[in-house]
Short mmCIF file of C-alpha atoms in Angstrom, two decimals:
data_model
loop_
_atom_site.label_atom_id
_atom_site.label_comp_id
_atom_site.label_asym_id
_atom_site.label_seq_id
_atom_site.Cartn_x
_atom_site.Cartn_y
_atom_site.Cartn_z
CA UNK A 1 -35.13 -67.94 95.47
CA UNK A 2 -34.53 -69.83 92.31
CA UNK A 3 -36.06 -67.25 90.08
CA UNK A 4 -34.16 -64.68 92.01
CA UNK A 5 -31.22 -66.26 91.29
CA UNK A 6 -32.05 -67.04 87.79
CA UNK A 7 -32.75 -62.98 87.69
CA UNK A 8 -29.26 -61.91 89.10
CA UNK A 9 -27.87 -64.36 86.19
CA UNK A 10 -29.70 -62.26 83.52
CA UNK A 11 -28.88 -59.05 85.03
CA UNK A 12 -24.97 -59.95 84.80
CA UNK A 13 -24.75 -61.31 81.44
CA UNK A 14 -26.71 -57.89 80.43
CA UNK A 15 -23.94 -55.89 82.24
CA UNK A 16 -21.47 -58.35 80.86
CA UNK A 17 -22.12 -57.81 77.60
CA UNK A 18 -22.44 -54.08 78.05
CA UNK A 19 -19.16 -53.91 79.13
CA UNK A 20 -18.06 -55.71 76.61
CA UNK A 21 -19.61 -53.50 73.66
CA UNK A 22 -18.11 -50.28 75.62
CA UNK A 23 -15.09 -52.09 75.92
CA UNK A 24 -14.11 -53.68 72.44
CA UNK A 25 -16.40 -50.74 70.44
CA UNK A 26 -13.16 -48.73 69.34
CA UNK A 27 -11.91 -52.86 67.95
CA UNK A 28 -14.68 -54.09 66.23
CA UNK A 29 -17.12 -51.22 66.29
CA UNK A 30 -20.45 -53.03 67.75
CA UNK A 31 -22.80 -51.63 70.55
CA UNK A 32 -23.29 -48.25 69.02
CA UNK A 33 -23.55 -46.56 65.62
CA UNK A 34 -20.76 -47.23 62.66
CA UNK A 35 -17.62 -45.14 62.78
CA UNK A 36 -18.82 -44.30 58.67
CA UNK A 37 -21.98 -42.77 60.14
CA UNK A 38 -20.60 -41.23 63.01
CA UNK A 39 -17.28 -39.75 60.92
CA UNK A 40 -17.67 -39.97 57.35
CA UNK A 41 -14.61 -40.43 55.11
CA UNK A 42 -12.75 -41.31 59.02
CA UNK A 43 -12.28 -38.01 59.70
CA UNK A 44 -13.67 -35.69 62.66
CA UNK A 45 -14.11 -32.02 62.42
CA UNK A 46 -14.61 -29.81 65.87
CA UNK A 47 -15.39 -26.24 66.36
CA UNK A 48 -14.26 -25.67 69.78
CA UNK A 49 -14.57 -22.81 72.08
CA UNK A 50 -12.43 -21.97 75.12
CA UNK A 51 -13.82 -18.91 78.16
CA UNK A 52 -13.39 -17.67 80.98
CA UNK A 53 -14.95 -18.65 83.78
CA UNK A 54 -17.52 -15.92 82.85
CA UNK A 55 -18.36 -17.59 79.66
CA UNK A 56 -16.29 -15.07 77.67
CA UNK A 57 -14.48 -16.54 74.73
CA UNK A 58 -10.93 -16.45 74.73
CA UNK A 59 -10.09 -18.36 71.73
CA UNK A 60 -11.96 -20.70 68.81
CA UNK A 61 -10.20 -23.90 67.29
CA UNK A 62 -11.11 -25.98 64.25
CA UNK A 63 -9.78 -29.24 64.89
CA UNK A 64 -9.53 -31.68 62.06
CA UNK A 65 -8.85 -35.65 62.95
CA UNK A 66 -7.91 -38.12 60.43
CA UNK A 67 -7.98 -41.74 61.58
CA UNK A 68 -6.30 -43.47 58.81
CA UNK A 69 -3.35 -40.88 58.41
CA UNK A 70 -3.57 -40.60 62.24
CA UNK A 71 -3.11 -36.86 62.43
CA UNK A 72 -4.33 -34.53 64.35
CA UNK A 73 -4.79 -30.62 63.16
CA UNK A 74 -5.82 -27.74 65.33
CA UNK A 75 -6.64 -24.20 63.86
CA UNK A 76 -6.11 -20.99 66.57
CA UNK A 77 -8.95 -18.69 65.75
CA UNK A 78 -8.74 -15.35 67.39
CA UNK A 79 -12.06 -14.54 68.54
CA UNK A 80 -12.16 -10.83 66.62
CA UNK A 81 -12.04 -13.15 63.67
CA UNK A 82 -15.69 -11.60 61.34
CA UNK A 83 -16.96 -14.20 59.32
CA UNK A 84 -20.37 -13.15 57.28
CA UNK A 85 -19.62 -9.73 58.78
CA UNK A 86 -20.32 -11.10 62.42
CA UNK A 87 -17.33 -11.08 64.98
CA UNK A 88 -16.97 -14.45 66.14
CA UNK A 89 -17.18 -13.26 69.92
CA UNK A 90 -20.57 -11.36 69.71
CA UNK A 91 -21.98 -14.47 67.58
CA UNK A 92 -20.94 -17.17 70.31
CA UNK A 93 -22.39 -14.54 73.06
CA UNK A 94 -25.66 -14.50 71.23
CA UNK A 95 -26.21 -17.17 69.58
CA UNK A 96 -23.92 -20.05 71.26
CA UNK A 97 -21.67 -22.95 69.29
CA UNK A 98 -23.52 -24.11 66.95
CA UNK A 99 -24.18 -20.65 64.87
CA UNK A 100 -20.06 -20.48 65.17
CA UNK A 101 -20.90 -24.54 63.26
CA UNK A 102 -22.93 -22.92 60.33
CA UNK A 103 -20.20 -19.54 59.91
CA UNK A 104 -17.40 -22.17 59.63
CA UNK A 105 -19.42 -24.52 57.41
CA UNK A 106 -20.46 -21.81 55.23
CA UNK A 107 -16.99 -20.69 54.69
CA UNK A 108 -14.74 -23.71 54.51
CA UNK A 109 -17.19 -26.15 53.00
CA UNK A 110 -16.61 -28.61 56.00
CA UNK A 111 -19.34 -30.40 58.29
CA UNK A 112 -18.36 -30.53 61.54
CA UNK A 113 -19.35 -33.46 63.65
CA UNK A 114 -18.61 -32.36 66.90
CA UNK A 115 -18.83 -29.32 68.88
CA UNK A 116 -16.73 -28.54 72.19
CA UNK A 117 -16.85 -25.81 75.22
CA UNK A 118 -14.78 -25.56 77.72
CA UNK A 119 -13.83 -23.32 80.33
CA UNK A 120 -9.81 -22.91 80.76
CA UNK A 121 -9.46 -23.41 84.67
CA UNK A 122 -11.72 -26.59 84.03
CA UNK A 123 -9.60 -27.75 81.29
CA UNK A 124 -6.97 -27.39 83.22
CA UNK A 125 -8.24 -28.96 86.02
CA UNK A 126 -9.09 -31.96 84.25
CA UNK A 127 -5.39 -32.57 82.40
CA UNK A 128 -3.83 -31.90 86.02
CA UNK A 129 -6.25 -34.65 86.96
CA UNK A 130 -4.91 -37.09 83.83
CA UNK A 131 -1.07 -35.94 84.69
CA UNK A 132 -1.69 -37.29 88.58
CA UNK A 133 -3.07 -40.01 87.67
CA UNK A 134 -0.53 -40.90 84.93
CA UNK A 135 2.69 -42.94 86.46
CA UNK A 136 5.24 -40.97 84.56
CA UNK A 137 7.59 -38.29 86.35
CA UNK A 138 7.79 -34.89 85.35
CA UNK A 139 10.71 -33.90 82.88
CA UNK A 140 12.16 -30.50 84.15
CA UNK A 141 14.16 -30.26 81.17
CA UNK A 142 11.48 -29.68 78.88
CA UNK A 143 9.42 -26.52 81.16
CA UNK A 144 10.23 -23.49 78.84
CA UNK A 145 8.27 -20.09 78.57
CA UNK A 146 5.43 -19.28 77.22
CA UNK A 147 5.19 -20.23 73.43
CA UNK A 148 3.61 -21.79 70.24
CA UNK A 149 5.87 -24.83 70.75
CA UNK A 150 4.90 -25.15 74.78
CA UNK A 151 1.12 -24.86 73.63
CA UNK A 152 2.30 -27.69 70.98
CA UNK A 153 4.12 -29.38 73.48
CA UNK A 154 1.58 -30.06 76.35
CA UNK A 155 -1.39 -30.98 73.60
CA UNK A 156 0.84 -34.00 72.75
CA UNK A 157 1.33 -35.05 76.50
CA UNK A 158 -2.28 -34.42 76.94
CA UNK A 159 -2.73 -36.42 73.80
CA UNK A 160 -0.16 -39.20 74.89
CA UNK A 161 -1.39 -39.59 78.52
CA UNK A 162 -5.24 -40.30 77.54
CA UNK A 163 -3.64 -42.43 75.03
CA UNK A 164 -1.56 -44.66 77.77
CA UNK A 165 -4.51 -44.80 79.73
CA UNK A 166 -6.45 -47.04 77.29
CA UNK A 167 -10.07 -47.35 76.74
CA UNK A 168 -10.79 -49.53 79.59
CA UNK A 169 -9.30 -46.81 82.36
CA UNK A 170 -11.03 -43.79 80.13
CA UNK A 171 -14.21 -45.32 80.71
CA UNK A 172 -14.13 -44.18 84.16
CA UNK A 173 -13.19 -41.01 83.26
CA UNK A 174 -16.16 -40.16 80.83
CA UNK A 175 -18.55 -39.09 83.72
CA UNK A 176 -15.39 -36.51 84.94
CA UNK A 177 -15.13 -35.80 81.11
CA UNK A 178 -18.68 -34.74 80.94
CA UNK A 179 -18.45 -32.47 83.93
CA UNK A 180 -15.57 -30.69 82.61
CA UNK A 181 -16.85 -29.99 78.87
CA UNK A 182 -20.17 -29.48 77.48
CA UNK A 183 -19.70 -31.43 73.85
CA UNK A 184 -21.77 -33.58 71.28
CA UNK A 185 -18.70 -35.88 71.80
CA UNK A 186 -20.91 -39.11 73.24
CA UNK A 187 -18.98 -42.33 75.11
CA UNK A 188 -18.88 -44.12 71.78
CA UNK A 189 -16.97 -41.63 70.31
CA UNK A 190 -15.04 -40.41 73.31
CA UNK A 191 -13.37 -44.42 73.57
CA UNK A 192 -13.08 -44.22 69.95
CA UNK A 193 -10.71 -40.94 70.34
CA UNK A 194 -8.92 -42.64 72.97
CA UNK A 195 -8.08 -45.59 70.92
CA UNK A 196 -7.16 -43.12 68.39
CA UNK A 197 -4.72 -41.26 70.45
CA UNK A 198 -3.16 -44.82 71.70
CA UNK A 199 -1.61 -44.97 68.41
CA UNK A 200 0.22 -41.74 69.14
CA UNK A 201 -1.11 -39.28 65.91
CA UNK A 202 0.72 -36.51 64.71
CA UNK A 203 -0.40 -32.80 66.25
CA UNK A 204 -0.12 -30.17 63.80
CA UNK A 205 -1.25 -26.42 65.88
CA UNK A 206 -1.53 -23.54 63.62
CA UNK A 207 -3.07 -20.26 63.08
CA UNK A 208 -6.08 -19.63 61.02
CA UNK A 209 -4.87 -17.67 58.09
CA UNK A 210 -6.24 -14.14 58.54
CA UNK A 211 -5.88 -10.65 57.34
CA UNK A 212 -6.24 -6.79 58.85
CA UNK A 213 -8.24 -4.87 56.48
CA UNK A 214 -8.90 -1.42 57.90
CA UNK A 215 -8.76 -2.85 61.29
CA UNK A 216 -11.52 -5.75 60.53
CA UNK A 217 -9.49 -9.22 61.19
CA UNK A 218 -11.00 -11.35 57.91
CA UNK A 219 -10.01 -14.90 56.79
CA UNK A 220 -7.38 -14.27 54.57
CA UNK A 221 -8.77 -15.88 51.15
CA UNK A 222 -5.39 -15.81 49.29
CA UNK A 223 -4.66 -19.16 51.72
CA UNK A 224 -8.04 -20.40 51.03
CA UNK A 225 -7.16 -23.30 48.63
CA UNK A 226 -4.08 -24.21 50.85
CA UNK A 227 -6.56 -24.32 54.10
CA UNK A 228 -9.01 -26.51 52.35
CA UNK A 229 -6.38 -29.07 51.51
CA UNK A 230 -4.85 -29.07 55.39
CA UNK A 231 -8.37 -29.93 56.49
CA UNK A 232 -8.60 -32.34 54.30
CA UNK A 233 -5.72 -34.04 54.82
CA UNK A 234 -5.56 -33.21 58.76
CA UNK A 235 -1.88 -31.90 57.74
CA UNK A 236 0.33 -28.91 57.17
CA UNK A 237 0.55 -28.35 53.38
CA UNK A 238 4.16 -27.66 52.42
CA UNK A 239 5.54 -27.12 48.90
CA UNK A 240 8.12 -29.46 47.89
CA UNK A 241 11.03 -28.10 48.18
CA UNK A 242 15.13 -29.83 47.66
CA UNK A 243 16.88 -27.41 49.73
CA UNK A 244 19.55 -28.30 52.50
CA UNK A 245 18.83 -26.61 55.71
CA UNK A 246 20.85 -26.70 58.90
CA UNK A 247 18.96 -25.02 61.86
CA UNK A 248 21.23 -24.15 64.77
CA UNK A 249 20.13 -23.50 68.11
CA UNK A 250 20.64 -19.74 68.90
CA UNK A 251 18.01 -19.51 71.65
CA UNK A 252 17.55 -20.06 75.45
CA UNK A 253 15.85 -23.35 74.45
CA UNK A 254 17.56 -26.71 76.18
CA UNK A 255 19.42 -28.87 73.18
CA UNK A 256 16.58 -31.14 73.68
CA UNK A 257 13.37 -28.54 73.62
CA UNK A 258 15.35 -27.02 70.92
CA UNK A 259 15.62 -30.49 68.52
CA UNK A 260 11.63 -31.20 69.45
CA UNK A 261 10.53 -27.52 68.81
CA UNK A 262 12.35 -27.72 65.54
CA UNK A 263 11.23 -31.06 64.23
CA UNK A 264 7.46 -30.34 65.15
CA UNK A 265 7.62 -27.34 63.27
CA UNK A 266 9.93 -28.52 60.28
CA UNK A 267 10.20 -31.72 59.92
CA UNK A 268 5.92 -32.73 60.37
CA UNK A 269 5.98 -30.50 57.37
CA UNK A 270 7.80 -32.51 55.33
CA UNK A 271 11.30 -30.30 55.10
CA UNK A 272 14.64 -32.43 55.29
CA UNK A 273 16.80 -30.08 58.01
CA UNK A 274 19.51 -30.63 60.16
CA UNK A 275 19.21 -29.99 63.74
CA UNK A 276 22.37 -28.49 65.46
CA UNK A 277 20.94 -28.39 68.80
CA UNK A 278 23.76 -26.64 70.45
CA UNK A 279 24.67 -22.98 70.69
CA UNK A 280 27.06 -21.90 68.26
CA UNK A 281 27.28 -18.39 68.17
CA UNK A 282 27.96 -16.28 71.43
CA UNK A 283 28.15 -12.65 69.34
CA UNK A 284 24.64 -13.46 67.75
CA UNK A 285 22.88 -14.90 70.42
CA UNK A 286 19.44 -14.62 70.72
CA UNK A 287 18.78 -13.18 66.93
CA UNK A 288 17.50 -15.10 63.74
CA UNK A 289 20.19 -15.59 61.45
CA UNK A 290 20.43 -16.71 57.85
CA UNK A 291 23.86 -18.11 56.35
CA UNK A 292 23.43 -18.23 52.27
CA UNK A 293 25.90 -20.59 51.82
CA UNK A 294 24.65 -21.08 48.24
CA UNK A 295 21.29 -18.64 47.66
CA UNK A 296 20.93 -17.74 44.13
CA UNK A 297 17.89 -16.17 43.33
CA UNK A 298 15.76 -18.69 43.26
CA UNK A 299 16.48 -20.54 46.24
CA UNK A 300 16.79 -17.21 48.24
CA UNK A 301 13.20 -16.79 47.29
CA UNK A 302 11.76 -20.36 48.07
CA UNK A 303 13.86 -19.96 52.00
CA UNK A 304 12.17 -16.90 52.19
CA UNK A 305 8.47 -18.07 51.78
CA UNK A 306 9.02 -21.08 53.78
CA UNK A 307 10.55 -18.82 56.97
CA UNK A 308 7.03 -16.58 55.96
CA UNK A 309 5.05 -19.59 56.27
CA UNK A 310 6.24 -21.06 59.57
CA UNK A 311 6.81 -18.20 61.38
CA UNK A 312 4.47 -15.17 60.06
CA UNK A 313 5.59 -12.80 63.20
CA UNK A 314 9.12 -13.17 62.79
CA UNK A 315 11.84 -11.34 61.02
CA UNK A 316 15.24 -12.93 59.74
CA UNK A 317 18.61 -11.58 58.90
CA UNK A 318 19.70 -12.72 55.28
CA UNK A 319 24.03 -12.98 55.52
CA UNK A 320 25.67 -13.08 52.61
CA UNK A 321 29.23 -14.39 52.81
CA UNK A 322 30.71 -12.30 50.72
CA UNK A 323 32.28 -9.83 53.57
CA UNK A 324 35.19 -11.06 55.41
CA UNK A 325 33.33 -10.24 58.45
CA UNK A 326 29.97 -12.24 57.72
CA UNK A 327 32.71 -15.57 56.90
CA UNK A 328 34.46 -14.94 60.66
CA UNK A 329 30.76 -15.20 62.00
CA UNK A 330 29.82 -18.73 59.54
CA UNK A 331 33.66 -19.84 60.57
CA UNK A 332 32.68 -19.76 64.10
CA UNK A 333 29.33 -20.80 63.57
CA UNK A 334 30.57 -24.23 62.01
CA UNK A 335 33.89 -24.60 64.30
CA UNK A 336 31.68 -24.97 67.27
CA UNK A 337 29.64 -27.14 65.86
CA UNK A 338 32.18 -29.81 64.73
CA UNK A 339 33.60 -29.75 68.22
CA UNK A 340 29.97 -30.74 69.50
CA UNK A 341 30.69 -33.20 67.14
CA UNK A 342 27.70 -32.00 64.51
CA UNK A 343 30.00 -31.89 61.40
CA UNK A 344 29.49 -31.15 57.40
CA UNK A 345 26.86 -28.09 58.00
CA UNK A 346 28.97 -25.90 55.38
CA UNK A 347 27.39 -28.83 53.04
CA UNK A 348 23.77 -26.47 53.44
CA UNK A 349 22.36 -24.08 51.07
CA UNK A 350 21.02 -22.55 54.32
CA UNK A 351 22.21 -22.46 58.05
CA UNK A 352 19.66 -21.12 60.13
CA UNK A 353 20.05 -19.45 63.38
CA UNK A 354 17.13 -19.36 65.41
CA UNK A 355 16.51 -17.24 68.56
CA UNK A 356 13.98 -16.72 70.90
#
């Protein structure tokens, strides 16, 4: 009985200190591998896959993590995307993840570390498991339609609600983690994410620069240099640029989507706007607007690259003032806005209208 007991005392100090290296690992990095050998220069890189329940891929994402700028930056790949003259789709389909690895590598001069593959109804499963679990209520407010900025939008909640959960309640998780995804992403590293997204990082979602030529979808290698320093930094490269830019709400989005869609796309990138959340123009409702308030050549030029950058698929209406007309619309434009109490806009080189 006394060596039993003196057994059972073993056993618990062994489980104790377990614990403790699972525990404390993402603090003070002891029970597994170094964070430099698991992620050199702190940074992750992921080639992720997302199917169908058949196994059919439905998208590809690069995602870049950078633990000392704490961002977080996630590359939409369409799967039609040929890369070494083999479509991304029929590659994964024959030769599985890690051949889509090696394309990437060979073509953005990256190493990945990880690898992820998930199924979407699984995926979603799993975050509807984190969102019951998670104490906070449900903001009505902020359910819009389908978009860029709702895809955006439930990544950081994802993000936030692992985060809030800690490294100690994760733990349980992990076996429910590794039923959902197939990954290289081990418990070491999984706690060391979570820690990670406890200090809230930055997402950045964008699309993989690509090009049609003669209906083959390539990586567009005009963007090449700016893509290599985004994944190195884990951020959205953006000129600098001194322009004053007011961005007025002209959609169906809620003042408050409206002021989060426009900083995550705007102000992450490092551009000083103004954010008129509320609707100030009835008669152009819906449409993307632009007030030159004081173009000139050159500045028309830089407000048309940046509106190229951030939103590729969309096409803007340049207003001069000069037409009595065109100065009714600005006049009402920046009435309604000083009675919402948003004043000085006329103070812009820019005001931007943005629809739906």
């Amino acid at each position: 009985m006394r060596y039993f007991k003196f057994f059972l005392a073993l056993v618990a100090i062994a489980l104790a200190f377990f614990t403790f290296s699972v525990t404390f690992y993402p603090f003070f990095e002891i029970g597994f591998s170094t964070l430099s050998e698991q992620y050199p220069n702190s940074k992750a890189y992921i080639a992720a896959v997302m199917t169908d329940d058949a196994g059919i891929p439905l998208d590809f994402y690069i995602v870049g993590m950078d633990f000392t700028g704490k961002n977080i930056m996630i590359f939409d790949v369409p799967p039609t995307l040929f890369i070494n003259g083999k479509e991304l789709n029929t590659l994964y389909e024959k030769s599985g993840i890690k051949a889509i690895q090696n394309s990437f590598e060979s073509v953005l001069k990256i190493r990945f570390t990880d690898f992820f593959e998930f199924k979407y109804s699984k995926a979603r499963n799993f975050i509807n498991m984190l969102a019951q679990k998670s104490v906070r209520t449900h903001d009505k407010s902020l359910e819009y339609q389908e978009s860029e900025f709702e895809e955006t939008y439930e990544i950081n909640k994802t993000i936030s609600t692992i985060g809030q959960e800690g490294p100690l309640n994760m733990l349980g998780l992990y076996p429910s983690f590794s039923t959902f995804f197939k990954s290289s992403i081990n418990i070491s590293k999984f706690l060391r994410m979570v820690n990670f997204f406890e200090n809230k990082p930055k997402v950045f979602l964008v699309s993989y620069p690509i090009v049609n030529s003669n209906g083959v979808i390539k990586t567009d290698t005009s963007k090449m240099k700016t893509l290599s320093i985004e994944l190195q930094n884990c951020s959205i490269f953006s000129e600098p640029t001194s322009l004053k830019i007011a961005l007025v709400n002209n959609s169906s989005f809620s003042p408050r989507a409206f002021s989060y869609l426009m900083w995550n796309q705007w102000s992450k990138k490092g551009f000083k706007i103004r954010i008129v959340p509320v609707v100030c123009s009835y008669s152009l409702r819906g449409k993307n607007i632009v007030f030159e308030l004081r173009s000139g050549q050159r500045k028309e030029g830089t407000i048309r690259k940046i509106l190229q950058n951030i939103y590729p698929y969309e096409s803007f209406e340049f207003i001069s003032l000069d037409k009595f007309k065109n100065l009714e619309l600005y006049y009402e434009v920046e009435e309604i806005a000083a009675m919402n109490r948003y004043y000085g806009i006329g103070d812009s080189d820019f005001i931007i209208l943005m629809g739906d």
